[in-house]
Amino acid sequence: MDLGQINPVLLAASLMVAATPILLAAIGEMVVEKAGVLNLGVEGMMITGAVVGFAVAVNSGSPAAGFVAAALAGAGLALLFGLITQVLKSNQVATGLGLTLFGLGLSSLIGKPYEGIKAPSLGKLDIPLLSDIPVLGPVLFRHDPMVYLSLLIVLGVWAGLKYTRAGLVLRAVGENHTAAHALGYKVIRVRLAAILFGGASAGMGGAYLSLVRVPTWVEGMTAGAGWIALAIVVFASWRAGRILLGAYLFGGVSVLQLNLQAAGVAIPVEYLSMSPYLVTILVLVIISLRGNHGAPGSLGRVFHASS
Amino acid sequence: MNLLKTLAVGAALATGVAGAAVAQDKTKVGFIYVGPIGDGGWTYEHNKARLAVEEHYGDAVETVYQESVPEGADAERAITQMALSGADLIFTTSFGFMDATVAVAEKFPDVKFEHATGYKTADNLAVYSARFYEGRAVQGTIAGHLTESNIVGYIASYPIPEVIRGINSAYIHAKKVNPDIQFKIIWAYTWFDPAKEADAAKALIEQGADVILQHTDSTAPQAAAAEAGNVYTFGQASDMIEYAPMPRVSSIIDDWAPYYIERVGAVIDGTWETADTWDGIGPGMVGIGEISDAVPADVKAEALALKDAIASGEYHPFTGPLNKQDGSVWLAEGETADDGTLLGMDFYVEGIEGEIPN
Amino acid sequence: MRFALEKRPAPSRLMLGLTPLFAVIATMLAGGVMFWALGANPVEAIRTIFLDPLFDPTFGAYSRPQLLVKAAPLILIAIGLSLGFKAGIWNIGAEGQYIIGAVVGAAVGLAFYPTESRLIFPAMVIAGALGGWAWAMIPAILKTRLGTNEILVSLMLVYVAENILASVASGVLKNPEGRGFPGSRNFARDYPAASNLELLPGTGMHWGVVAAFIAVIAAYVLMTRHKMGFSIRLTGEAPRAARFAGVNPTRLVVFSLGMAGALAGMAGLFEVTGPAGQISIDFGSGYGFTAIIVAFLGRLHPVGILLAGLLMALTYIGGELAQLMLGMPAAAIQLFQGMLLFFLLAMDVFANYRIRIKTREAA
């Protein structure tokens, strides 16, 4: 065992890359849940984004076009969920699970011609000057553009929810849809918009896997990342800043355990793998001990305007 | 009650017979896959061999397959349905299908079964597996020469004998050509999770490894190595040629085609018998992918010579003197390992650091 | 002119019966288009999925009982879940309760290996039910004591359960004669006293199927004849009225989560001792999540769940046959199932709402 072999700078940098897909998916799902909707189909939207992003990037040669297409594909799947749950009032839990099934099937059909192909490289930004700062440089300033975009999205969601009118309306709709409706807000429209945003984010998160982190298309490649994103939202108790913390914690535990193994530390892998979920439950308990139930008031409930 | 039971058994048997009677002139060969054909590794290679069978026999055979069959309750049903559909020979291609294959083989005595990597046989159930560790010996030799940091990273899947054999074989041969070699081993606890495999490769590279061996199925470690630059990898299960000449310098290919063609032929001729096949490089079940130009010519020649020696049976990768990790003697000078010990291997050889989990 | 939905005072009985039919027809049409696009004969594909498992001369005799085997765990779990769902208590962690039930039950059985006694299997069933029940009590207690959201706690516990499963399958419950491979002894093959085999050969009936039928009947009686069923329905439909009527919400949460956990745990035990045979890393095959879909497809009604479970099983087995006979990719079947669910869920709107056409008033 030699812990000195683990370079904390490199560890931090690879942690940021490992966390980016789940960060994107989680921040999107948080907005959805803030609007009072529980979409369990994150995994299905992610993998659809992964395959569509990959296909478009390969055909166009442009990873950027791939990410845009992935966002659109994720949003497209989310729209399906939105129509069924919001307009046709179906149960969100069951519909979300159906969406995952649908997305997994769809993605592998689309992906058949793209197996065993390499993705065009997204490249790194390597911001001049800043990337030469010792320690901070490699950790913060030598990533691909999507890492920074994901951080910007988190910042945007945080500011948007806190300071803008649209954010206020979204939160109002999520907390109490009946009251929001009485105030004249278009509950269904707000929710559909949030669902679309969530789908687009999940799609980009998936594309980050197929275009940057792995980078190739393989069937079933998300391997549960969408479910981890759902856990992160809860862990974060629906706050944008904590989503970042949560994504880095969940991503970090997995990267750290691999690093510890490489350094020769005998660790019980299963117990380490389950620890983030136990921590999440603990967070939930702490939230409820404070008397606040944490989750948006209308989460998962069907809204029907009885006007 | 007894009468009812007899009737039910009779009905079950009748359907079995009816199923067999459906079989026409063509020999029908079925394949049960654990993953999707698009996994690019394990299942992909089995399917390639299925296509080779079709190619070889043309109209004389018909093949059917079912992909992504979960191990457990669904496997037995999938195999049974395949037998009912009139298959004469069924290959079940994952260890986890073992008990299900045994159960179905009992119900269909006239259908032949072949189970990959298992150890339970019957009159109509053969088992087959590949001596991947022979390929690992070639890999270890190349790795030992190529590494400059003297650190080889190894992405292992589950702590089972097959994986442990591979680690030991690679280590022994890397050590032979490079006494300072050190192995860093990560247990990923998965056969297939591209993101995790990529992370594992990155962790190993960050900790100084400049050669990565993998016993997981995806190409993610190859891509991670390509990005890092100056890191060498080997294709696993499948050739992964798209990453040649760098980082992929060679590969171990599971080439099931010769075996499948031979066994299907035996069914056609009516000479099929149960068997316990454990083949390596010699009969062609384990293939060594082309060694790329990134490997110096003398190293390549040495690796190929080793490959030939193993193929001809002249050399056994586990030849003494070899000690176990705790320093106790395993094989004396000149002694070679018996298959029983290899099949149940649960120890590292001397020099490997760390413990096997559980 | 625009459409508007108007909530029906009570779900339309006619529509409850008709919508599943419409949904199946719509899926056949949409699915047919998909199969056609994939180069298959759509009529043949649809026939293979929906009819061959029942009527095909080669497969029927085997597939019909298999429908029961495949549907039994789904029905058993979905019945338990429906009790809570009716009352607005969202346990989506049945997968975890299913896994823990199987692990605890299997551990009890293995502890007695190789003793042969008629008492072992019943003891395992009880242990499995208790295991699932205990796992469900975690969200139940957190909910009743602290008000913690049960959706999220139960979901998180699925991941914890999966890691426990991986740990015991390659650790304490590993078969000592298994040549180092992960996975426990095989109950169905190697330990008769702890096995859950077919009760009548060729019928598919095993104890899990029997338990599923009993659960359907018991849930029906509970919901229609018993005070607890009344409390559940009242809480779901009018929570405030329920409180006035003296329904104890704590008791309700503990009861419904506990029942769901116990039934899921039993389902896990019946699977591990029968069709699956052993504890393995991949034992959790998603039944706990699929059962949520089954519960909703069955409109949370015991008889509906029975039918929905059988329909799901039919699409699984028919899908396998379509792969086998027509060379259909597994993904196409998955997509087809996704479509069926969407149509079934979407058409539910006609049962609960009336569609009104509103003409816009002149300005």
Coordinates of N, CA, C and O in Angstrom, one line a residue, chain B residues 229-344:
Chain B
G229 N -2.0 9.1 -24.0 CA -0.8 9.0 -24.8 C 0.3 8.2 -24.2 O 0.3 8.1 -22.9
N230 N 1.2 7.6 -25.0 CA 2.3 6.8 -24.4 C 1.9 5.7 -23.4 O 2.6 5.4 -22.5
V231 N 0.7 5.2 -23.6 CA 0.3 4.1 -22.8 C -0.1 3.0 -23.7 O -0.6 3.2 -24.8
Y232 N 0.3 1.7 -23.4 CA 0.0 0.6 -24.2 C -1.1 -0.2 -23.7 O -1.3 -0.4 -22.5
T233 N -1.9 -0.7 -24.6 CA -3.1 -1.6 -24.2 C -3.1 -2.8 -25.0 O -2.5 -2.9 -26.1
F234 N -4.0 -3.7 -24.6 CA -4.2 -5.0 -25.4 C -5.7 -5.1 -25.5 O -6.5 -4.9 -24.6
G235 N -6.2 -5.5 -26.7 CA -7.6 -5.8 -26.9 C -8.0 -7.0 -26.1 O -7.2 -7.9 -25.9
Q236 N -9.3 -7.0 -25.7 CA -9.7 -8.1 -24.8 C -11.0 -8.7 -25.5 O -11.9 -8.0 -25.8
A237 N -11.0 -10.0 -25.6 CA -12.1 -10.8 -26.1 C -12.3 -10.6 -27.6 O -12.3 -11.5 -28.4
S238 N -12.2 -9.3 -28.0 CA -12.4 -9.0 -29.4 C -11.1 -8.2 -29.8 O -10.3 -7.8 -28.9
D239 N -10.8 -8.1 -31.1 CA -9.5 -7.6 -31.5 C -9.3 -6.1 -31.1 O -8.2 -5.7 -30.8
M240 N -10.3 -5.3 -31.2 CA -10.3 -3.9 -30.9 C -9.2 -3.2 -31.8 O -8.5 -2.3 -31.4
I241 N -9.2 -3.6 -33.1 CA -8.2 -3.2 -34.0 C -8.3 -1.7 -34.3 O -7.3 -1.1 -34.7
E242 N -9.5 -1.1 -34.0 CA -9.6 0.3 -34.3 C -8.7 1.2 -33.4 O -8.5 2.3 -33.7
Y243 N -8.1 0.6 -32.4 CA -7.2 1.4 -31.5 C -5.8 1.0 -31.9 O -4.9 1.5 -31.2
A244 N -5.5 0.3 -32.9 CA -4.1 0.0 -33.3 C -3.6 1.1 -34.2 O -4.4 1.8 -34.8
P245 N -2.3 1.4 -34.3 CA -1.2 0.6 -33.7 C -1.0 1.1 -32.3 O -0.3 0.4 -31.5
M246 N -1.5 2.3 -31.9 CA -1.3 2.7 -30.5 C -2.7 3.2 -30.1 O -3.3 3.9 -30.8
P247 N -3.1 3.0 -28.9 CA -2.4 2.3 -27.8 C -2.5 0.8 -27.9 O -1.6 0.1 -27.3
R248 N -3.4 0.2 -28.7 CA -3.6 -1.2 -28.7 C -2.4 -1.9 -29.5 O -2.3 -1.7 -30.7
V249 N -1.6 -2.6 -28.9 CA -0.4 -3.2 -29.5 C -0.7 -4.7 -29.9 O 0.1 -5.2 -30.8
S250 N -1.6 -5.3 -29.2 CA -2.0 -6.7 -29.6 C -3.3 -7.0 -28.9 O -3.9 -6.1 -28.4
S251 N -3.7 -8.2 -29.0 CA -5.0 -8.5 -28.3 C -5.1 -10.0 -28.1 O -4.4 -10.8 -28.7
I252 N -6.0 -10.4 -27.2 CA -6.4 -11.8 -27.0 C -7.8 -11.9 -27.6 O -8.7 -11.1 -27.2
I253 N -8.0 -12.7 -28.6 CA -9.3 -12.9 -29.3 C -9.9 -14.2 -28.9 O -9.2 -15.2 -29.0
D254 N -11.1 -14.2 -28.5 CA -11.8 -15.4 -28.2 C -12.3 -15.9 -29.6 O -13.3 -15.4 -30.0
D255 N -11.7 -16.8 -30.2 CA -12.1 -17.3 -31.5 C -12.9 -18.6 -31.3 O -12.3 -19.6 -31.3
W256 N -14.2 -18.5 -31.3 CA -15.0 -19.7 -31.0 C -15.3 -20.4 -32.4 O -15.9 -21.5 -32.3
A257 N -15.0 -19.8 -33.5 CA -15.5 -20.3 -34.8 C -15.0 -21.7 -35.0 O -15.8 -22.6 -35.4
P258 N -13.7 -22.0 -34.9 CA -13.2 -23.4 -35.2 C -14.0 -24.4 -34.4 O -14.4 -25.5 -34.9
Y259 N -14.1 -24.1 -33.1 CA -14.8 -25.1 -32.2 C -16.3 -25.3 -32.6 O -16.8 -26.4 -32.7
Y260 N -17.0 -24.2 -32.9 CA -18.4 -24.2 -33.2 C -18.6 -25.0 -34.5 O -19.5 -25.8 -34.7
I261 N -17.7 -24.7 -35.5 CA -17.8 -25.4 -36.8 C -17.6 -26.9 -36.6 O -18.3 -27.7 -37.1
E262 N -16.6 -27.3 -35.8 CA -16.3 -28.7 -35.5 C -17.5 -29.4 -34.9 O -17.9 -30.5 -35.3
R263 N -18.0 -28.7 -33.8 CA -19.1 -29.4 -33.1 C -20.4 -29.5 -33.9 O -21.1 -30.5 -33.8
V264 N -20.7 -28.5 -34.7 CA -21.9 -28.5 -35.5 C -21.7 -29.6 -36.6 O -22.6 -30.4 -36.8
G265 N -20.5 -29.7 -37.1 CA -20.2 -30.8 -38.0 C -20.4 -32.2 -37.4 O -21.0 -33.1 -38.0
A266 N -20.0 -32.3 -36.1 CA -20.2 -33.6 -35.4 C -21.7 -33.9 -35.3 O -22.1 -35.1 -35.4
V267 N -22.5 -32.9 -35.1 CA -23.9 -33.2 -35.0 C -24.5 -33.6 -36.3 O -25.3 -34.5 -36.4
I268 N -24.0 -32.9 -37.4 CA -24.5 -33.3 -38.7 C -24.1 -34.8 -39.1 O -24.9 -35.5 -39.6
D269 N -22.9 -35.1 -38.7 CA -22.4 -36.5 -39.0 C -23.0 -37.5 -38.0 O -22.8 -38.7 -38.3
G270 N -23.6 -37.1 -37.0 CA -24.0 -38.0 -35.9 C -22.9 -38.5 -35.1 O -23.0 -39.6 -34.5
T271 N -21.8 -37.8 -35.0 CA -20.7 -38.3 -34.2 C -20.5 -37.5 -33.0 O -19.5 -37.6 -32.3
W272 N -21.4 -36.6 -32.6 CA -21.3 -35.8 -31.5 C -21.2 -36.6 -30.2 O -22.0 -37.5 -30.0
E273 N -20.3 -36.3 -29.4 CA -20.2 -36.9 -28.0 C -19.9 -35.8 -27.0 O -19.3 -34.8 -27.3
T274 N -20.3 -36.1 -25.8 CA -20.0 -35.1 -24.8 C -18.5 -35.0 -24.6 O -17.8 -35.9 -24.8
A275 N -18.1 -33.8 -24.1 CA -16.7 -33.6 -24.0 C -16.5 -32.4 -23.0 O -17.4 -31.7 -22.7
D276 N -15.2 -32.4 -22.5 CA -14.8 -31.3 -21.6 C -13.6 -30.7 -22.3 O -12.5 -31.1 -22.2
T277 N -13.9 -29.6 -23.1 CA -12.8 -29.1 -23.9 C -12.3 -27.8 -23.3 O -13.0 -26.9 -22.8
W278 N -10.9 -27.8 -23.2 CA -10.3 -26.6 -22.7 C -9.1 -26.3 -23.6 O -8.1 -26.8 -23.4
D279 N -9.4 -25.5 -24.6 CA -8.5 -25.3 -25.7 C -7.8 -23.9 -25.6 O -8.3 -23.0 -25.0
G280 N -6.6 -23.9 -26.1 CA -5.8 -22.6 -26.1 C -5.4 -22.2 -27.5 O -6.2 -22.3 -28.4
I281 N -4.2 -21.7 -27.5 CA -3.7 -21.1 -28.8 C -3.6 -22.2 -29.8 O -3.9 -21.9 -31.0
G282 N -3.1 -23.4 -29.5 CA -2.9 -24.4 -30.4 C -4.0 -24.7 -31.3 O -3.9 -24.5 -32.6
P283 N -5.2 -25.1 -30.8 CA -6.3 -25.4 -31.7 C -7.0 -24.1 -32.2 O -8.0 -24.2 -33.0
G284 N -6.5 -23.0 -31.8 CA -7.1 -21.7 -32.4 C -8.2 -21.1 -31.6 O -8.9 -20.2 -32.1
M285 N -8.5 -21.6 -30.4 CA -9.6 -21.0 -29.7 C -9.2 -19.7 -29.1 O -10.0 -18.8 -28.9
V286 N -7.9 -19.6 -28.7 CA -7.4 -18.3 -28.3 C -6.5 -17.7 -29.4 O -5.6 -18.4 -29.8
G287 N -6.9 -16.6 -29.9 CA -6.1 -15.9 -30.9 C -5.3 -14.8 -30.4 O -5.7 -14.1 -29.5
I288 N -4.1 -14.6 -31.0 CA -3.3 -13.4 -30.6 C -3.5 -12.4 -31.8 O -3.1 -12.7 -32.9
G289 N -4.1 -11.3 -31.5 CA -4.3 -10.3 -32.5 C -2.9 -9.7 -33.0 O -1.9 -9.8 -32.3
E290 N -2.9 -9.2 -34.2 CA -1.7 -8.8 -34.8 C -0.9 -7.8 -33.9 O -1.5 -6.9 -33.3
I291 N 0.4 -8.1 -33.7 CA 1.2 -7.2 -32.9 C 1.6 -6.0 -33.7 O 2.2 -6.2 -34.8
S292 N 1.3 -4.9 -33.3 CA 1.5 -3.7 -34.1 C 2.9 -3.2 -34.1 O 3.8 -3.7 -33.4
D293 N 3.2 -2.2 -35.0 CA 4.5 -1.7 -35.2 C 5.0 -0.9 -34.0 O 6.2 -0.6 -34.0
A294 N 4.2 -0.6 -33.1 CA 4.6 0.1 -31.9 C 5.5 -0.7 -31.1 O 6.2 -0.3 -30.2
V295 N 5.5 -2.1 -31.3 CA 6.3 -3.0 -30.6 C 7.6 -3.2 -31.3 O 7.6 -3.5 -32.5
P296 N 8.8 -3.0 -30.7 CA 10.1 -3.3 -31.3 C 10.1 -4.7 -31.9 O 9.6 -5.6 -31.4
A297 N 10.9 -4.8 -33.0 CA 10.9 -6.1 -33.8 C 11.3 -7.2 -32.9 O 10.8 -8.3 -33.0
D298 N 12.4 -7.0 -32.1 CA 12.9 -8.2 -31.3 C 11.9 -8.6 -30.3 O 11.8 -9.8 -30.0
V299 N 11.2 -7.7 -29.7 CA 10.1 -8.0 -28.7 C 9.0 -8.8 -29.4 O 8.5 -9.8 -28.9
K300 N 8.7 -8.3 -30.6 CA 7.6 -9.0 -31.4 C 8.0 -10.4 -31.7 O 7.2 -11.4 -31.5
A301 N 9.3 -10.6 -32.1 CA 9.8 -11.9 -32.4 C 9.7 -12.8 -31.2 O 9.3 -14.0 -31.3
E302 N 10.1 -12.3 -30.1 CA 10.2 -13.1 -28.8 C 8.7 -13.5 -28.5 O 8.5 -14.6 -28.1
A303 N 7.8 -12.5 -28.6 CA 6.4 -12.8 -28.3 C 5.9 -13.9 -29.2 O 5.2 -14.8 -28.7
L304 N 6.2 -13.8 -30.5 CA 5.7 -14.8 -31.4 C 6.3 -16.2 -31.2 O 5.6 -17.2 -31.3
A305 N 7.6 -16.2 -30.8 CA 8.2 -17.4 -30.5 C 7.5 -18.1 -29.3 O 7.3 -19.3 -29.3
L306 N 7.2 -17.3 -28.3 CA 6.5 -17.8 -27.1 C 5.1 -18.4 -27.5 O 4.7 -19.5 -27.1
K307 N 4.5 -17.6 -28.4 CA 3.2 -18.1 -28.8 C 3.3 -19.4 -29.5 O 2.5 -20.3 -29.2
D308 N 4.3 -19.6 -30.4 CA 4.5 -20.8 -31.1 C 4.8 -22.0 -30.1 O 4.3 -23.1 -30.3
A309 N 5.6 -21.7 -29.1 CA 6.0 -22.7 -28.2 C 4.8 -23.2 -27.4 O 4.7 -24.4 -27.1
I310 N 3.9 -22.2 -27.0 CA 2.7 -22.6 -26.3 C 1.8 -23.4 -27.2 O 1.2 -24.4 -26.9
A311 N 1.7 -22.9 -28.5 CA 0.8 -23.6 -29.4 C 1.2 -25.0 -29.7 O 0.3 -25.9 -29.8
S312 N 2.5 -25.3 -29.8 CA 2.9 -26.6 -30.1 C 2.9 -27.5 -28.8 O 3.2 -28.7 -29.0
G313 N 2.7 -26.9 -27.7 CA 2.7 -27.7 -26.5 C 4.0 -27.9 -25.8 O 4.2 -28.6 -24.8
E314 N 5.0 -27.3 -26.5 CA 6.4 -27.4 -26.0 C 6.6 -26.7 -24.7 O 7.4 -27.0 -23.8
Y315 N 5.8 -25.6 -24.5 CA 6.0 -24.8 -23.3 C 4.6 -24.6 -22.6 O 3.6 -24.3 -23.3
H316 N 4.6 -24.7 -21.3 CA 3.4 -24.5 -20.5 C 3.6 -23.2 -19.7 O 4.6 -23.0 -19.0
P317 N 2.6 -22.2 -19.8 CA 2.8 -21.0 -19.1 C 3.0 -21.1 -17.6 O 3.7 -20.2 -17.0
F318 N 2.5 -22.1 -17.0 CA 2.7 -22.3 -15.6 C 3.7 -23.5 -15.4 O 3.4 -24.6 -15.2
T319 N 5.0 -23.1 -15.5 CA 6.1 -24.1 -15.4 C 7.0 -23.7 -14.2 O 7.3 -22.5 -14.1
G320 N 7.3 -24.6 -13.3 CA 8.1 -24.3 -12.1 C 9.5 -23.9 -12.5 O 9.9 -24.2 -13.7
P321 N 10.3 -23.4 -11.6 CA 9.9 -23.1 -10.2 C 9.0 -21.9 -10.0 O 9.3 -20.9 -10.5
L322 N 7.9 -22.2 -9.3 CA 7.0 -21.1 -9.0 C 6.5 -21.2 -7.6 O 6.2 -22.3 -7.1
N323 N 6.5 -20.1 -6.9 CA 6.0 -20.0 -5.5 C 4.7 -19.3 -5.5 O 4.4 -18.5 -6.3
K324 N 3.9 -19.6 -4.4 CA 2.7 -18.9 -4.2 C 3.1 -17.5 -3.6 O 4.2 -17.3 -3.1
Q325 N 2.1 -16.7 -3.5 CA 2.4 -15.3 -2.9 C 3.0 -15.4 -1.5 O 3.9 -14.6 -1.2
D326 N 2.5 -16.3 -0.7 CA 3.1 -16.4 0.7 C 4.5 -17.0 0.7 O 5.0 -17.2 1.8
G327 N 5.0 -17.3 -0.4 CA 6.4 -17.9 -0.4 C 6.5 -19.4 -0.4 O 7.5 -20.0 -0.7
S328 N 5.3 -20.1 -0.2 CA 5.3 -21.5 -0.2 C 5.5 -22.0 -1.6 O 5.1 -21.4 -2.6
V329 N 6.1 -23.2 -1.8 CA 6.4 -23.7 -3.1 C 5.1 -24.2 -3.7 O 4.3 -25.0 -3.1
W330 N 4.9 -23.8 -5.0 CA 3.7 -24.3 -5.7 C 4.2 -25.4 -6.7 O 3.8 -26.5 -6.7
L331 N 5.1 -25.0 -7.6 CA 5.6 -25.9 -8.6 C 7.1 -26.0 -8.5 O 7.8 -25.0 -8.4
A332 N 7.6 -27.2 -8.5 CA 9.1 -27.4 -8.4 C 9.6 -27.2 -9.8 O 8.9 -27.1 -10.8
E333 N 11.0 -27.1 -9.9 CA 11.7 -26.9 -11.2 C 11.1 -27.8 -12.2 O 11.1 -29.0 -12.1
G334 N 10.7 -27.3 -13.4 CA 10.3 -28.1 -14.5 C 8.9 -28.7 -14.4 O 8.4 -29.2 -15.4
E335 N 8.3 -28.6 -13.2 CA 6.9 -29.1 -13.1 C 5.9 -28.2 -13.7 O 6.1 -27.0 -13.6
T336 N 4.9 -28.7 -14.3 CA 3.9 -27.9 -14.9 C 2.6 -28.0 -14.1 O 2.3 -29.1 -13.5
A337 N 1.8 -27.0 -14.1 CA 0.5 -27.0 -13.3 C -0.5 -28.0 -13.9 O -0.6 -28.1 -15.1
D338 N -1.2 -28.7 -13.0 CA -2.3 -29.5 -13.5 C -3.6 -28.7 -13.7 O -3.7 -27.7 -13.0
D339 N -4.4 -29.2 -14.6 CA -5.7 -28.4 -14.9 C -6.5 -28.2 -13.6 O -7.2 -27.2 -13.5
G340 N -6.6 -29.2 -12.8 CA -7.4 -29.1 -11.6 C -7.1 -27.9 -10.8 O -7.9 -27.1 -10.4
T341 N -5.8 -27.7 -10.5 CA -5.3 -26.5 -9.7 C -5.6 -25.3 -10.5 O -6.1 -24.3 -9.9
L342 N -5.4 -25.3 -11.8 CA -5.6 -24.1 -12.6 C -7.1 -23.7 -12.5 O -7.5 -22.5 -12.4
L343 N -8.0 -24.7 -12.6 CA -9.4 -24.4 -12.7 C -9.9 -23.8 -11.4 O -10.9 -23.1 -11.4
G344 N -9.3 -24.2 -10.3 CA -9.8 -23.6 -9.0 C -8.8 -22.6 -8.4 O -8.9 -22.3 -7.2

